[in-house]
């Protein structure tokens, strides 16, 4: 049934029905600004006889001259109600996305510091807030995911964010606050229509409300319907995605280009967005997707192809697309001096040696080598460096030596990794191994002899 203002009454019983029914212990942390919304949430929560400890967290942004007054008000409310009160003072740094985004990032970082396993962070966003979010996203050209608006729940830190007020309008909260004689603080910045949300709240929504009094509740229902439709679409994409032969790489991940090209345009877009989000990266928008599809249609693909969006970088090599986080990609572009220090290898321990581009060499002791190319244990001291040009190499699986440059070109290693490959040398300058690609024939452990199995991998679990 369509929710309207008539059946939109807010109170402890209504709130109880909107709280999680299967909460596995933990606490309720209330994001408590002291404004109308969070004041109603805290009051109704306490009157609903919660089964879990309630903790109020107030974030002091320091952006208003009244910030100290608001903090004292929140502390007094909690003291009177017998609720544990936590004040978090944060420093808001505008990194170019605007002061609103900077304050939001600082606020969520503060909340995360207090989350414990099983905790639910209750946020006081209501239907009018959701309407603002939806309209702002529409104005920015959002896709189907954006039309979900704010989710009622999502994983956050070691717990869950829960928004139990999304089905209630601000008007319903105002009625409840009046009935309970609640007092709250008003943020004077809410009157400043230079901010996008305030412009909608102060200038646009009053006009909409005159014509369609329950428009915010209707929009919330639309967001719910879109979220359900997106869930079905996501299930379909998840079933198809393995056909792209996804695999983790030394850094980032890759998929098969030829298989991707077999799908229709809409399917390719959905698969690429899913892949990006699976790796914790921003999904590509319409423009980068159009550029990629134009590239895929070329008879002779550009092997220097590079596409960036948000914090993601997409590259192509042969028949695979490689996706990196911007940080991981930047690590690959930095050519630092080689490691001139000498490392001691002892078969009694496992060794992890940091090298270049956020990578490390791992040495795993092998008591009896097979035919898979282990480094012989007769080299107790090694030196690690980059290729300088002109090196020759004789991989253990080849009959003859060749220049390292040509060997790498003939290998399946991506071009952007070739200057970052760690070369292992003995104390007297003999080349022993090329990363974990191959061991030199002269340095290979004989079958049955002790040796080292080498792995060249990321130091951290970044994309």
Short mmCIF file of N, CA and C in Angstrom, two decimals, residues 243-247 254-262 319-321:
data_model
loop_
_atom_site.label_atom_id
_atom_site.label_comp_id
_atom_site.label_asym_id
_atom_site.label_seq_id
_atom_site.Cartn_x
_atom_site.Cartn_y
_atom_site.Cartn_z
N UNK A 243 32.14 -16.08 -17.08
CA UNK A 243 32.46 -16.40 -18.47
C UNK A 243 33.57 -15.51 -19.03
N UNK A 244 33.81 -14.35 -18.40
CA UNK A 244 34.87 -13.44 -18.84
C UNK A 244 36.25 -13.91 -18.40
N UNK A 245 36.31 -15.05 -17.74
CA UNK A 245 37.57 -15.62 -17.26
C UNK A 245 38.36 -14.62 -16.41
N UNK A 246 37.72 -14.05 -15.41
CA UNK A 246 38.42 -13.07 -14.56
C UNK A 246 39.53 -13.74 -13.78
N UNK A 247 40.59 -13.00 -13.55
CA UNK A 247 41.68 -13.56 -12.75
C UNK A 247 42.43 -12.42 -12.07
N UNK A 254 42.20 -8.88 -14.33
CA UNK A 254 41.99 -8.83 -15.77
C UNK A 254 40.82 -9.70 -16.18
N UNK A 255 40.27 -9.42 -17.38
CA UNK A 255 39.21 -10.22 -17.98
C UNK A 255 39.54 -10.44 -19.45
N UNK A 256 38.84 -11.38 -20.08
CA UNK A 256 39.08 -11.73 -21.47
C UNK A 256 38.31 -10.78 -22.39
N UNK A 257 39.02 -10.08 -23.28
CA UNK A 257 38.40 -9.12 -24.19
C UNK A 257 37.51 -9.82 -25.21
N UNK A 258 37.98 -10.92 -25.76
CA UNK A 258 37.24 -11.61 -26.81
C UNK A 258 35.87 -12.06 -26.32
N UNK A 259 35.83 -12.55 -25.08
CA UNK A 259 34.54 -13.00 -24.53
C UNK A 259 33.64 -11.79 -24.28
N UNK A 260 34.21 -10.71 -23.75
CA UNK A 260 33.42 -9.51 -23.48
C UNK A 260 32.75 -9.00 -24.75
N UNK A 261 33.46 -9.05 -25.87
CA UNK A 261 32.93 -8.53 -27.13
C UNK A 261 31.75 -9.34 -27.66
N UNK A 262 31.54 -10.53 -27.14
CA UNK A 262 30.44 -11.36 -27.61
C UNK A 262 29.09 -10.91 -27.05
N UNK A 319 44.77 -10.13 -25.50
CA UNK A 319 43.32 -10.33 -25.43
C UNK A 319 42.76 -10.20 -24.01
N UNK A 320 43.38 -9.31 -23.22
CA UNK A 320 42.86 -9.10 -21.87
C UNK A 320 42.82 -7.63 -21.53
N UNK A 321 41.80 -7.26 -20.74
CA UNK A 321 41.71 -5.93 -20.16
C UNK A 321 42.18 -6.01 -18.71
#
